[in-house]
XYZ file of C-alpha atoms in Angstrom:
774
model
C -4.658 0.521 0.076
C -1.932 2.958 0.827
C -3.376 6.435 0.531
C -0.553 8.883 1.083
C 0.097 12.581 0.897
C 2.589 14.137 -1.497
C 5.197 16.587 -0.290
C 7.298 18.350 -2.897
C 10.967 17.971 -2.005
C 13.788 19.670 -3.872
C 16.467 17.526 -5.510
C 19.198 16.433 -3.136
C 21.778 18.620 -4.804
C 19.663 21.680 -4.080
C 20.068 21.447 -0.330
C 22.412 18.650 0.731
C 25.916 19.995 1.503
C 29.142 18.283 0.573
C 29.721 16.052 3.570
C 33.032 15.994 5.411
C 33.499 13.756 8.407
C 34.606 15.401 11.636
C 37.889 13.500 11.408
C 38.630 15.491 8.262
C 38.177 12.573 5.867
C 35.976 13.426 2.916
C 33.022 11.168 2.441
C 34.054 10.424 -1.146
C 37.454 9.288 0.074
C 35.883 7.177 2.807
C 33.675 5.485 0.236
C 36.646 4.816 -2.016
C 38.561 3.315 0.898
C 35.754 0.848 1.407
C 35.804 -0.031 -2.303
C 32.758 -0.787 -4.407
C 33.086 -4.543 -4.155
C 30.500 -6.128 -6.389
C 30.089 -9.819 -7.128
C 31.557 -11.058 -10.385
C 28.052 -11.381 -11.783
C 27.003 -7.879 -10.794
C 30.205 -6.419 -12.210
C 29.446 -8.013 -15.573
C 25.778 -7.018 -15.482
C 26.488 -3.406 -14.520
C 29.063 -3.147 -17.290
C 26.639 -4.560 -19.869
C 23.612 -2.436 -19.000
C 23.595 1.316 -19.687
C 22.203 3.693 -17.053
C 18.619 4.884 -17.465
C 17.135 8.215 -16.541
C 14.185 8.242 -14.181
C 10.918 7.614 -16.030
C 12.711 6.040 -19.004
C 10.325 3.083 -18.789
C 7.410 5.545 -18.783
C 8.557 7.092 -22.039
C 9.073 3.659 -23.612
C 5.576 2.451 -22.716
C 4.037 5.744 -23.838
C 5.832 6.085 -27.155
C 7.629 2.839 -27.941
C 6.716 0.302 -30.591
C 7.619 -3.196 -31.648
C 11.226 -4.373 -31.615
C 12.851 -7.258 -33.433
C 11.748 -10.526 -31.793
C 12.721 -13.089 -34.428
C 15.573 -15.388 -33.527
C 18.335 -15.929 -36.036
C 18.809 -19.311 -37.712
C 15.465 -20.724 -36.561
C 13.551 -22.917 -38.999
C 10.142 -24.596 -38.872
C 9.990 -28.206 -37.789
C 8.094 -30.774 -39.910
C 5.058 -30.284 -37.668
C 4.982 -26.512 -38.153
C 3.765 -24.123 -40.830
C 5.467 -20.827 -41.567
C 4.224 -17.443 -42.675
C 6.540 -16.508 -45.527
C 8.454 -13.229 -45.382
C 6.201 -11.932 -48.166
C 3.142 -12.978 -50.125
C 0.677 -13.412 -47.246
C -2.336 -11.253 -46.394
C -4.541 -10.574 -43.400
C -8.247 -10.210 -44.132
C -11.094 -8.797 -42.068
C -14.294 -7.751 -43.748
C -14.949 -4.132 -44.534
C -17.069 -2.465 -41.906
C -15.495 -4.379 -39.020
C -15.396 -2.547 -35.707
C -12.402 -0.515 -34.611
C -11.090 -2.994 -31.979
C -10.840 -5.776 -34.558
C -9.253 -3.451 -37.119
C -6.712 -2.299 -34.547
C -5.892 -5.896 -33.589
C -5.282 -6.717 -37.248
C -3.064 -3.633 -37.597
C -1.228 -4.688 -34.436
C -0.523 -8.136 -35.846
C 0.719 -6.628 -39.117
C 3.062 -4.342 -37.186
C 4.297 -7.210 -35.044
C 5.009 -9.381 -38.081
C 6.680 -6.535 -39.953
C 8.988 -5.233 -37.223
C 9.170 -8.144 -34.820
C 9.388 -10.950 -37.361
C 10.681 -9.296 -40.570
C 7.567 -10.606 -42.297
C 5.394 -8.431 -44.508
C 1.685 -9.160 -44.883
C -0.822 -7.186 -46.911
C -4.041 -6.024 -45.300
C -7.293 -6.684 -47.125
C -10.833 -5.607 -46.344
C -13.205 -7.578 -48.609
C -16.952 -7.116 -48.328
C -17.165 -10.711 -47.087
C -14.828 -13.374 -45.691
C -17.389 -16.157 -46.030
C -15.097 -17.767 -48.618
C -12.393 -18.252 -45.967
C -11.950 -21.944 -46.852
C -10.745 -21.086 -50.346
C -8.291 -18.386 -49.352
C -4.569 -19.227 -49.531
C -1.567 -17.712 -47.794
C -3.957 -15.739 -45.653
C -4.867 -14.901 -42.070
C -8.643 -14.473 -41.931
C -10.346 -13.041 -38.857
C -14.011 -12.501 -38.116
C -16.997 -13.571 -36.067
C -19.114 -16.741 -36.268
C -21.508 -14.850 -38.514
C -18.658 -13.805 -40.796
C -17.100 -17.282 -41.069
C -19.687 -19.979 -41.860
C -18.680 -23.362 -40.500
C -16.497 -21.905 -37.746
C -17.109 -21.153 -34.105
C -19.970 -23.527 -33.356
C -18.412 -24.310 -29.929
C -18.045 -20.683 -28.889
C -20.420 -19.652 -26.125
C -19.681 -16.116 -24.959
C -17.963 -12.807 -25.521
C -14.187 -12.994 -25.970
C -14.271 -16.702 -26.905
C -12.317 -17.565 -30.040
C -11.268 -20.477 -32.212
C -7.947 -20.844 -34.051
C -7.699 -23.128 -37.091
C -4.290 -23.501 -38.721
C -3.285 -25.352 -41.874
C -0.262 -25.203 -44.167
C -1.328 -22.029 -45.963
C -4.169 -20.593 -43.901
C -4.828 -19.259 -40.393
C -8.433 -18.674 -39.358
C -9.359 -16.680 -36.247
C -13.058 -16.970 -35.442
C -14.477 -15.018 -32.510
C -17.795 -15.381 -30.762
C -17.871 -11.634 -31.327
C -15.390 -9.149 -32.735
C -13.739 -8.815 -29.322
C -13.108 -12.551 -29.351
C -11.594 -12.329 -32.837
C -9.356 -9.470 -31.690
C -8.064 -11.469 -28.723
C -7.506 -14.421 -31.047
C -5.237 -12.226 -33.179
C -3.344 -11.114 -30.074
C -2.903 -14.764 -29.142
C -1.274 -15.440 -32.509
C 1.305 -12.801 -31.621
C 1.942 -14.494 -28.294
C 2.376 -17.925 -29.858
C 4.837 -16.608 -32.416
C 6.659 -14.595 -29.763
C 7.247 -17.715 -27.696
C 8.486 -19.486 -30.827
C 10.596 -16.427 -31.802
C 9.476 -16.914 -35.384
C 6.278 -16.684 -37.485
C 5.709 -20.420 -37.101
C 2.645 -22.250 -35.746
C 1.731 -25.923 -35.384
C 0.289 -26.888 -38.767
C -2.552 -28.814 -37.118
C -3.418 -26.241 -34.440
C -7.161 -26.282 -33.818
C -8.153 -24.824 -30.488
C -11.294 -23.377 -28.962
C -10.581 -20.977 -26.126
C -13.324 -19.797 -23.783
C -12.856 -16.600 -21.795
C -12.859 -17.434 -18.092
C -13.813 -13.901 -17.035
C -16.689 -11.646 -18.024
C -14.602 -8.589 -17.181
C -10.862 -8.240 -16.731
C -9.840 -4.828 -15.503
C -6.548 -3.164 -14.592
C -5.164 0.257 -13.759
C -2.532 2.344 -15.483
C 1.062 1.440 -14.711
C 2.095 4.954 -15.725
C 0.092 7.253 -13.481
C -3.297 8.749 -12.710
C -5.322 9.096 -15.938
C -2.269 8.308 -18.085
C -3.439 6.204 -21.035
C -1.504 6.998 -24.232
C -2.556 4.986 -27.273
C 0.578 2.842 -27.369
C -0.093 1.832 -23.790
C -3.776 1.106 -24.399
C -2.694 -1.226 -27.212
C -0.367 -2.980 -24.771
C -3.201 -3.367 -22.248
C -5.473 -4.947 -24.879
C -2.644 -7.214 -26.019
C -2.392 -8.537 -22.449
C -5.996 -9.701 -22.524
C -7.744 -6.854 -20.714
C -11.122 -5.537 -21.758
C -11.569 -2.915 -19.040
C -9.712 -0.261 -17.056
C -10.491 1.450 -13.747
C -10.075 5.188 -14.091
C -10.667 8.504 -12.322
C -9.591 6.882 -9.049
C -10.791 8.915 -6.013
C -12.467 11.465 -8.239
C -16.005 11.681 -9.567
C -16.105 11.480 -13.365
C -17.836 14.846 -13.656
C -15.158 16.577 -11.577
C -17.425 17.124 -8.577
C -16.386 16.281 -5.028
C -18.666 15.326 -2.165
C -19.244 18.441 -0.019
C -17.152 17.282 2.956
C -14.839 14.880 1.131
C -11.622 16.853 1.570
C -12.325 17.802 5.162
C -13.360 14.395 6.448
C -10.371 12.308 5.382
C -8.257 12.289 8.544
C -4.914 12.690 6.800
C -4.456 16.403 7.460
C -5.388 19.592 5.699
C -2.751 19.242 2.983
C -4.062 15.941 1.673
C -5.646 16.481 -1.721
C -6.785 14.139 -4.451
C -6.902 15.344 -8.017
C -10.221 16.370 -9.473
C -11.243 14.902 -12.761
C -11.288 16.873 -15.975
C -14.452 15.522 -17.655
C -13.147 16.296 -21.140
C -9.993 14.301 -20.478
C -11.994 11.368 -19.162
C -14.227 11.412 -22.241
C -11.116 11.296 -24.396
C -9.812 8.258 -22.500
C -13.202 6.522 -22.775
C -13.309 7.201 -26.519
C -9.761 6.041 -27.226
C -10.020 2.985 -24.971
C -13.145 1.859 -26.839
C -11.045 1.708 -29.993
C -9.073 -1.130 -28.398
C -12.125 -2.978 -27.062
C -11.525 -1.618 -23.573
C -14.394 -0.440 -21.412
C -14.017 2.050 -18.565
C -15.103 1.752 -14.932
C -15.101 4.785 -12.619
C -15.803 5.496 -8.967
C -18.669 7.359 -7.415
C -17.379 9.520 -4.564
C -19.903 10.543 -1.927
C -20.239 11.117 1.807
C -23.487 9.635 3.044
C -25.132 10.971 6.197
C -28.569 9.353 6.076
C -30.601 12.537 5.626
C -33.214 12.967 2.918
C -31.369 15.978 1.528
C -28.156 13.947 1.337
C -29.910 11.101 -0.499
C -31.395 13.566 -2.970
C -27.903 14.916 -3.605
C -26.616 11.406 -4.294
C -29.419 10.713 -6.762
C -28.684 13.940 -8.585
C -24.967 13.149 -8.734
C -25.552 9.679 -10.165
C -28.028 10.920 -12.772
C -25.592 13.626 -13.832
C -22.611 11.266 -14.088
C -24.429 8.485 -15.952
C -25.986 10.995 -18.330
C -22.652 12.676 -19.046
C -20.800 9.386 -19.511
C -23.143 6.885 -21.165
C -20.166 4.814 -22.393
C -18.850 4.107 -18.872
C -19.435 0.435 -18.227
C -19.720 0.478 -14.452
C -19.178 2.304 -11.171
C -17.056 1.179 -8.237
C -18.342 2.192 -4.805
C -15.229 1.811 -2.682
C -15.587 2.497 1.039
C -12.512 4.738 0.893
C -14.491 7.257 -1.170
C -18.120 6.205 -0.778
C -18.768 6.118 2.943
C -21.313 6.709 5.674
C -20.863 9.455 8.282
C -17.433 8.587 9.704
C -14.520 7.711 7.446
C -12.065 5.120 8.709
C -9.162 3.200 7.274
C -9.098 -0.590 7.211
C -9.405 -1.797 10.792
C -9.641 1.750 12.135
C -13.348 1.791 12.931
C -12.838 2.012 16.688
C -16.143 1.951 18.560
C -18.294 2.399 15.459
C -21.185 -0.070 15.178
C -20.059 -1.690 11.923
C -23.376 -3.384 11.213
C -25.235 -0.110 11.442
C -22.557 1.514 9.278
C -22.902 -1.279 6.708
C -26.703 -0.998 6.582
C -26.526 2.691 5.795
C -23.651 2.281 3.343
C -25.558 -0.478 1.525
C -28.605 1.794 1.383
C -26.449 4.318 -0.477
C -25.291 1.550 -2.826
C -28.919 0.702 -3.564
C -29.659 4.339 -4.403
C -26.768 4.404 -6.869
C -27.944 1.158 -8.478
C -31.534 2.365 -8.714
C -30.567 5.605 -10.435
C -28.098 3.883 -12.779
C -30.597 1.255 -13.890
C -33.258 3.874 -14.624
C -30.947 5.309 -17.259
C -29.168 2.123 -18.400
C -29.993 -1.335 -16.992
C -26.695 -2.721 -18.341
C -24.527 -0.491 -16.141
C -22.676 -2.461 -13.484
C -22.586 -1.241 -9.882
C -19.659 -2.684 -7.942
C -19.780 -2.116 -4.155
C -16.340 -2.682 -2.585
C -16.186 -2.967 1.207
C -12.394 -2.768 1.463
C -12.239 -0.772 4.729
C -14.617 -2.972 6.667
C -12.810 -5.218 9.155
C -11.304 -8.181 7.272
C -9.618 -10.077 10.097
C -10.057 -13.872 9.844
C -12.704 -14.099 12.567
C -14.970 -11.523 10.876
C -16.502 -13.866 8.290
C -20.020 -13.338 9.684
C -19.646 -9.565 9.468
C -18.405 -9.758 5.895
C -21.262 -12.075 4.915
C -23.598 -9.542 6.508
C -22.206 -6.961 4.067
C -23.162 -9.184 1.124
C -26.632 -9.766 2.571
C -27.332 -6.014 2.725
C -26.511 -5.417 -0.943
C -29.106 -5.354 -3.683
C -28.856 -8.602 -5.694
C -28.602 -6.565 -8.890
C -25.205 -5.221 -7.784
C -21.894 -7.054 -8.216
C -19.753 -7.238 -5.061
C -16.066 -6.494 -5.581
C -14.375 -8.664 -2.965
C -10.815 -8.072 -1.743
C -9.115 -11.403 -2.431
C -6.324 -12.019 0.089
C -6.613 -9.345 2.771
C -7.132 -10.863 6.194
C -5.836 -14.349 5.319
C -4.536 -15.964 8.483
C -0.785 -16.492 8.844
C 1.119 -18.681 11.295
C 4.871 -18.698 11.850
C 6.347 -20.869 14.591
C 3.045 -20.936 16.433
C 2.602 -17.150 16.276
C -0.565 -15.995 14.528
C -1.193 -13.013 12.283
C -3.010 -12.180 9.098
C -2.363 -10.553 5.723
C -2.549 -6.809 6.372
C -2.963 -5.773 2.738
C -2.234 -6.879 -0.814
C 0.356 -9.673 -0.799
C 1.380 -12.845 -2.608
C 2.808 -14.650 0.422
C -0.588 -16.323 0.586
C -2.520 -17.640 -2.418
C -5.941 -16.720 -1.079
C -8.784 -16.296 -0.787
C -8.831 -15.104 2.800
C -11.356 -16.587 5.173
C -13.586 -13.517 4.894
C -13.319 -13.361 1.090
C -14.243 -17.039 0.762
C -17.265 -16.440 2.990
C -18.371 -13.448 0.900
C -17.964 -15.306 -2.395
C -20.054 -18.219 -1.119
C -22.728 -15.881 0.240
C -22.971 -13.933 -3.035
C -23.400 -17.174 -4.977
C -25.974 -18.410 -2.486
C -27.979 -15.214 -3.011
C -27.755 -15.518 -6.790
C -26.298 -12.073 -7.240
C -25.600 -10.639 -10.675
C -21.987 -11.721 -10.405
C -18.970 -11.730 -8.138
C -15.800 -9.777 -8.950
C -12.603 -9.549 -6.972
C -9.645 -7.246 -6.573
C -6.670 -9.587 -6.888
C -2.967 -9.131 -7.539
C -1.866 -11.366 -10.405
C 1.724 -10.354 -11.293
C 2.677 -7.551 -8.887
C 1.677 -6.559 -5.401
C 2.067 -3.685 -2.986
C 3.837 -6.157 -0.718
C 6.823 -5.303 -2.950
C 5.171 -2.419 -4.730
C 8.332 -0.728 -5.995
C 8.906 -3.574 -8.449
C 7.101 -3.797 -11.808
C 6.423 -7.484 -11.248
C 7.383 -10.296 -8.874
C 9.049 -13.384 -10.398
C 7.129 -15.985 -8.397
C 5.334 -17.773 -11.261
C 4.456 -20.973 -9.404
C 2.874 -19.018 -6.566
C 1.005 -16.764 -8.981
C -0.247 -19.771 -10.910
C -1.778 -21.235 -7.737
C -3.647 -17.965 -7.278
C -4.941 -18.135 -10.854
C -6.230 -21.646 -10.164
C -7.903 -20.519 -6.949
C -9.646 -17.631 -8.728
C -10.998 -20.061 -11.305
C -12.013 -22.670 -8.735
C -14.000 -20.088 -6.770
C -15.961 -19.085 -9.854
C -14.886 -15.450 -9.973
C -16.681 -13.634 -12.794
C -14.483 -10.566 -13.087
C -11.247 -9.123 -11.756
C -9.580 -5.823 -10.976
C -5.906 -6.776 -11.161
C -2.871 -5.299 -9.425
C -4.042 -2.227 -7.563
C -2.549 0.292 -8.059
C 0.712 -0.764 -9.666
C -1.012 -1.501 -12.942
C 0.507 -3.112 -15.995
C 4.132 -2.922 -17.003
C 4.838 -5.735 -19.484
C 6.611 -8.708 -17.938
C 6.638 -12.472 -18.218
C 4.266 -13.051 -15.277
C 1.630 -10.744 -16.781
C 2.144 -12.636 -20.042
C 1.578 -15.899 -18.195
C -1.542 -14.490 -16.581
C -2.983 -13.646 -20.004
C -2.732 -17.278 -21.079
C -4.655 -18.502 -18.039
C -7.589 -16.122 -18.553
C -8.791 -18.412 -21.367
C -9.314 -22.148 -21.448
C -7.062 -24.591 -23.310
C -3.847 -22.925 -22.147
C -0.525 -24.785 -22.111
C 0.431 -26.556 -18.921
C 2.463 -24.429 -16.548
C 5.699 -26.352 -17.113
C 5.374 -26.158 -20.890
C 4.613 -22.432 -20.852
C 7.390 -21.530 -18.398
C 9.886 -23.616 -20.339
C 8.976 -21.701 -23.521
C 9.339 -18.356 -21.746
C 12.673 -19.374 -20.231
C 14.022 -20.482 -23.610
C 12.909 -17.264 -25.282
C 14.269 -14.947 -22.583
C 17.479 -16.764 -21.588
C 18.257 -18.876 -24.632
C 18.167 -22.613 -25.354
C 19.889 -24.868 -22.875
C 19.111 -22.827 -19.761
C 15.495 -23.854 -19.261
C 16.197 -26.076 -16.254
C 18.289 -23.397 -14.550
C 15.579 -20.772 -14.997
C 12.737 -23.013 -13.848
C 14.760 -24.045 -10.810
C 15.195 -20.363 -9.940
C 11.499 -19.607 -10.342
C 10.562 -22.566 -8.156
C 12.879 -21.385 -5.389
C 11.647 -17.793 -5.670
C 8.043 -19.021 -5.455
C 8.860 -21.020 -2.332
C 10.732 -18.086 -0.780
C 7.834 -15.639 -0.975
C 5.664 -17.995 1.077
C 7.965 -17.374 4.045
C 7.726 -13.571 4.018
C 5.786 -12.378 7.108
C 5.786 -8.714 6.030
C 2.499 -8.169 4.178
C 0.884 -5.172 2.571
C 2.392 -1.834 1.528
C 5.097 -1.552 4.174
C 8.440 0.198 4.525
C 10.252 -3.124 4.654
C 8.876 -4.525 1.412
C 8.899 -1.313 -0.581
C 11.723 0.882 0.693
C 14.122 -1.121 2.854
C 16.965 -0.846 0.319
C 16.698 2.956 0.708
C 15.922 3.024 4.455
C 18.965 4.220 6.417
C 20.264 2.666 9.616
C 19.693 5.544 12.020
C 22.170 5.610 14.907
C 21.612 9.271 15.703
C 19.061 11.793 14.565
C 20.377 13.090 11.221
C 21.677 16.635 11.093
C 20.478 17.297 7.557
C 16.803 18.104 7.415
C 14.137 20.206 5.810
C 11.926 22.629 7.727
C 11.412 21.752 11.388
C 9.231 23.325 14.078
C 10.825 21.908 17.221
C 10.880 25.253 19.042
C 7.969 26.935 17.290
C 4.489 27.678 18.604
C 3.370 25.392 15.748
C 3.136 21.709 16.631
C 5.798 19.827 14.683
C 4.114 16.434 15.076
C 0.891 17.774 13.617
C 2.870 19.206 10.705
C 4.559 15.832 10.173
C 1.220 14.046 10.210
C -0.341 16.585 7.847
C 2.540 16.430 5.367
C 3.273 12.727 5.957
C 6.960 13.548 5.643
C 9.734 12.997 8.147
C 11.827 16.203 8.078
C 14.998 14.194 8.752
C 14.462 11.868 5.794
C 11.965 13.608 3.514
C 12.408 11.523 0.379
C 9.551 9.100 1.029
C 6.249 9.219 2.836
C 6.907 8.497 6.478
C 4.639 5.451 6.285
C 7.401 3.870 4.201
C 10.222 4.765 6.593
C 11.331 2.766 9.623
C 12.513 5.585 11.868
C 13.590 5.338 15.510
C 11.921 6.812 18.538
C 14.965 8.716 19.754
C 13.295 9.249 23.125
C 13.653 5.473 23.463
C 10.148 4.974 24.772
C 9.116 2.607 21.948
C 11.118 -0.150 20.295
C 10.168 0.582 16.695
C 11.552 -2.741 15.451
C 9.327 -4.737 17.778
C 6.384 -2.507 16.936
C 6.951 -3.062 13.215
C 7.056 -6.858 13.560
C 3.771 -7.162 15.464
C 1.764 -9.327 15.828
C 4.822 -11.553 15.436
C 7.769 -11.428 17.778
C 10.790 -9.694 16.305
C 12.770 -12.916 16.592
C 10.298 -14.911 14.490
C 9.760 -12.048 12.042
C 13.486 -11.745 11.338
C 13.903 -15.515 11.164
C 11.435 -15.835 8.306
C 12.827 -12.837 6.474
C 16.199 -14.606 6.624
C 14.695 -17.855 5.378
C 12.954 -16.037 2.522
C 16.099 -14.175 1.454
C 18.122 -17.388 1.688
C 15.587 -19.071 -0.599
C 15.898 -16.190 -3.048
C 19.689 -16.562 -3.015
C 19.483 -20.282 -3.768
C 17.306 -19.491 -6.757
C 19.612 -16.697 -7.838
C 22.544 -19.068 -8.094
C 20.950 -20.863 -11.019
C 19.373 -17.654 -12.372
C 22.794 -16.027 -12.630
C 24.235 -19.050 -14.402
C 21.404 -18.910 -16.928
C 22.029 -15.227 -17.610
C 25.773 -15.730 -18.009
C 25.065 -18.555 -20.464
C 22.599 -16.446 -22.475
C 23.514 -15.727 -26.107
C 24.698 -12.199 -26.810
C 21.338 -11.070 -28.215
C 19.548 -12.073 -24.998
C 22.173 -11.272 -22.383
C 21.102 -7.723 -21.546
C 17.504 -8.718 -20.912
C 18.648 -11.750 -18.918
C 20.867 -9.523 -16.781
C 17.929 -7.199 -16.081
C 15.761 -10.120 -15.008
C 18.401 -11.323 -12.571
C 19.143 -7.868 -11.177
C 15.446 -7.372 -10.445
C 15.347 -10.638 -8.494
C 18.533 -9.651 -6.671
C 16.903 -6.358 -5.681
C 14.004 -8.293 -4.165
C 16.464 -10.352 -2.141
C 18.255 -7.188 -1.045
C 14.901 -5.685 -0.034
C 14.334 -8.681 2.252
C 17.846 -8.575 3.712
C 17.777 -4.810 4.218
C 14.401 -5.153 5.915
C 15.940 -7.553 8.425
C 19.049 -5.366 8.808
C 17.051 -2.202 9.557
C 15.015 -4.022 12.187
C 18.006 -5.677 13.846
C 19.970 -2.414 13.891
C 17.082 -0.457 15.398
C 16.480 -3.129 18.019
C 20.179 -2.983 18.991
C 20.153 0.830 19.047
C 17.138 0.800 21.358
C 18.697 -1.772 23.673
C 22.046 -0.007 23.617
C 20.384 3.053 25.128
C 19.005 0.910 27.956
C 22.087 -1.053 29.000
C 24.763 -0.175 31.524
C 26.724 -3.383 30.976
C 30.071 -2.505 29.295
C 30.572 -5.963 27.817
C 27.026 -6.063 26.433
C 27.488 -2.575 25.030
C 30.694 -3.649 23.307
C 29.007 -6.720 21.838
C 26.073 -4.709 20.513
C 28.309 -2.048 18.972
C 30.398 -4.725 17.279
C 27.315 -6.278 15.755
C 25.983 -2.866 14.678
C 29.242 -2.185 12.824
C 28.874 -5.511 11.017
C 25.310 -4.664 10.009
C 26.376 -1.259 8.668
C 29.249 -2.761 6.670
C 26.949 -5.380 5.168
C 24.355 -2.714 4.374
C 26.943 -0.519 2.639
C 27.745 -3.381 0.276
C 24.049 -4.045 -0.344
C 23.220 -0.394 -0.874
C 25.963 0.041 -3.454
C 24.558 -2.878 -5.421
C 21.028 -1.529 -4.993
C 22.178 1.855 -6.267
C 23.819 0.489 -9.404
C 20.795 -1.714 -10.076
C 18.382 1.207 -9.725
C 20.540 3.252 -12.095
C 20.019 0.595 -14.766
C 16.298 -0.042 -14.351
C 14.074 3.009 -14.068
C 11.098 0.840 -13.126
C 12.618 0.086 -9.716
C 11.452 2.319 -6.899
C 8.422 3.554 -8.861
C 4.831 3.002 -7.706
C 2.708 5.788 -9.093
C 0.517 6.310 -6.037
C 3.708 7.647 -4.473
C 5.681 8.220 -7.679
C 9.279 7.186 -6.936
C 9.661 5.911 -3.384
C 13.384 5.755 -3.952
C 15.685 6.670 -6.802
C 19.477 6.600 -7.260
C 20.172 9.929 -5.547
C 18.341 8.765 -2.412
C 20.454 5.607 -2.305
C 23.545 7.823 -2.570
C 22.268 9.834 0.396
C 21.745 6.631 2.350
C 25.314 5.576 1.576
C 26.571 8.886 2.925
C 24.705 8.403 6.174
C 25.893 4.791 6.487
C 29.494 5.964 6.142
C 29.001 8.664 8.784
C 27.457 6.074 11.084
C 30.317 3.619 10.616
C 33.295 5.985 10.579
C 32.127 8.717 12.919
C 29.024 8.111 15.008
C 29.678 4.630 16.391
C 33.375 5.282 17.190
C 32.409 8.542 18.933
C 29.853 6.664 21.010
C 32.472 4.056 21.924
C 34.932 6.719 23.051
C 32.288 8.434 25.126
C 31.313 5.217 26.905
C 34.741 3.617 27.212
C-alpha cells in the first residue's frame, strides 16, 4: 500500500514564470516549431471529444443518473420476449425491505430513461399469485413466491424465470432478489433493448459470502447515486474509515510512531458522518467494515485500553459488520512498512500482534457474536521464500477470526533468468503468490471461520492512475483462481475503488454461478460499446492487451506505472522550484522526507518521481530496475508496449468503424489504452535517459559522449510527441491521473510543465553541454 503525505502546492500559474529560452526564442514559439503532430486517429478522437474539467467524473458519479441505452432499430428475435413501452408493471409485496424496494426503483428508472419503457410500480400485500400475473415483473423471496427458488441455498442467490408476458425474480432472501433485479438491467444493457430470452430459466448462486470495495471518489465519499452504482455492480459491503477509528479516537502514539515525518497526518473520523454512511448504505443492501487502529505494546494497561476501545466502537456502531485489523494501523511496538522490519524478530512480533487480534475478537463477540474480525498481515514479509512465516501468522490467529490474505504480493517473477517478485498490487501475475497460497491452505486446514482476500479485479495500483485496466483475459484468469482457491470473501481494488467500466461489469457476472462464457460475454460487450461488426477487432485487441501486461516487470505503486507520462527527463537540476533549504541551518533532506515532496518537481509525491542523483553517486535508473538488470527491465517494458500497440491497431479500427452514437465512447476507450501504452514507453524513456545522463557524467571519451548526446536528443524528441498526446488525452478524460490516496498524481497543467522542461532540455541544455565539451 502506498501511504503518502500530502503537500499543498499552488497552481502552476501562481508561481511558474513565462519561460523564455536563453537564445531568445519563446517557449511557445519553440513548441509551435516542433508542431503538435498527432496520429490520424488521435486527431479525430481529440476533435470528437470535448475537454473535461478536473473532477468531472467525480461530479458525474456523485450526481448523475441513467442515460439512454436503447439502440435504435433493434427488434426482438423469435426466441426473445419484449417488455412493451407501456402496460407492464413491477411488483414487490408491501412491507419489503428498503434494499429490494430501491432495486425495484432502480430497474424502473433504468427502463424509463435507458430504454424508453414505462412500467408501473405495484406493492400488493402478497405476490403469491405470481403465476397468474401478466405483463409483470414480480420480485420476492422464496417465502413470497411459492413454487420458486427451491434450488437456492444461500444469501444473494436468485432465480430468474422468463416467459412471454412475465418475468419472475426469486431470491433466497431479499438481497438475492435485489441482485436478480440488477442482473435484469445488465442483461438488457448488453442487448441494448428491453428484450430477454423467452425461455430464460437460470439459478445463480453467489460465489462469495462478502464482496467489499472502497470508494472510487475519495475518503468517506459515498453519495447516494454512487452507493446505488456500487450495489448495481454486485457489492454487498464497503470498507470505510480507512486509517481512522470509527469513533474518531486515535491510538496514543499513532501519529508519532509512523516514520513518515511530523507532517504526515491521517484524517480523523467524524462519528456522525460514519453513522450516516452506515445508515444510507444499508438502504442499498450494503454493509460496512471499518478498521480498528491501535498501537500494541504488550503491557496490561495497553491491553485494557484496547478492550475499552473495542467495546466503545462496537457499542457505538452496532450496524458495522466487521473490523479489519491491518498491520499498517494495528501493530505491535515497532511500526514497519512491507519488508522494512530490519532486525525485528518477526515471529515474536506476530505472536504479540495475534494476541491483540484475539483481544479484539473476544470483546467483539461478547457484544455481538456475528461481528467479523479480519486480521490482515499485509506488512509482514511476503517474499516467495517466506511461506512458513506466513503460515505461522495463520496458526497464531484465533480460529473464530477470518484472515484477510493479500492475493498477489510476493509472487515470484522471472525474466530472462533474472528473478524478482511482485512488490505490491499488480495484474502482471494472476496469483495467488506462494505465500498467499500457503496461508489459504493453512486457514482451510485449521477450519477457520472463513478466508477472505484483498484482490484487484479490474484496476490495480500497478497502473493506479487509470480507472480500470483493459486486460479482460488476464482478469478472468484471476477470477477463476479466486474461485478455485475457495475464497469466501473479497476486498476488491484497494484503494482505487469502483469507477464503472466494462471490466468491473465483467467481474460482476463472475461473482455468481451460471455466467456466460468469457467469449460470449466479451463479444456482447464489444458489440454494445463499439457497434456490430467490430467484435473480432475488439476481442483481438483485448487478447493482445492481456498478453502485454504479463510482460511488465514494474509491479506495485511505482513512478513508472503511475506517473511516467508526467515524469520529466531531467538533464540538469531544474531552476524553477518551491521552498528550498540548501544553505539553511535546517536540513533540506529531512524536510523533503517529511513533506514527501521534491522541491524541484513538487506536483507529485516524490515516491512517484524518478529523479536523478545529480551528485552522480547512484545510477537511479539501475536502482529503480532492481532486482532486475536495467537491460532486462527495459527489454520487457518494450515488449509490453509493443504488444499494446499491436492490440491498439485493431482497437483503433473498431473505434473508427463505430456508429455515430457509439463513436465518442469508443474513442475514450482507445485513448485510455493508448495512455497505458504511453505510460510503458515513457517509463522506459525516463530510465534510458537517466542511465545515459549518469554515464555521460562519467565518460571522457568524446565519441562516446557524442553518441550518448545524440541518443538523448532522440529520446527527448520522442517524449515530446508522447507528452503532447498524453496531455490532450488527459484533457478529455478527467479520470486519468486520479487515484484518491494521492488525489491527482498528474493533470493537464503538469503535462504542460513537463513539455516546457523537455523543450528547454532539447533546445538549450543539451546544445549548451555540447558546446562546453566540444
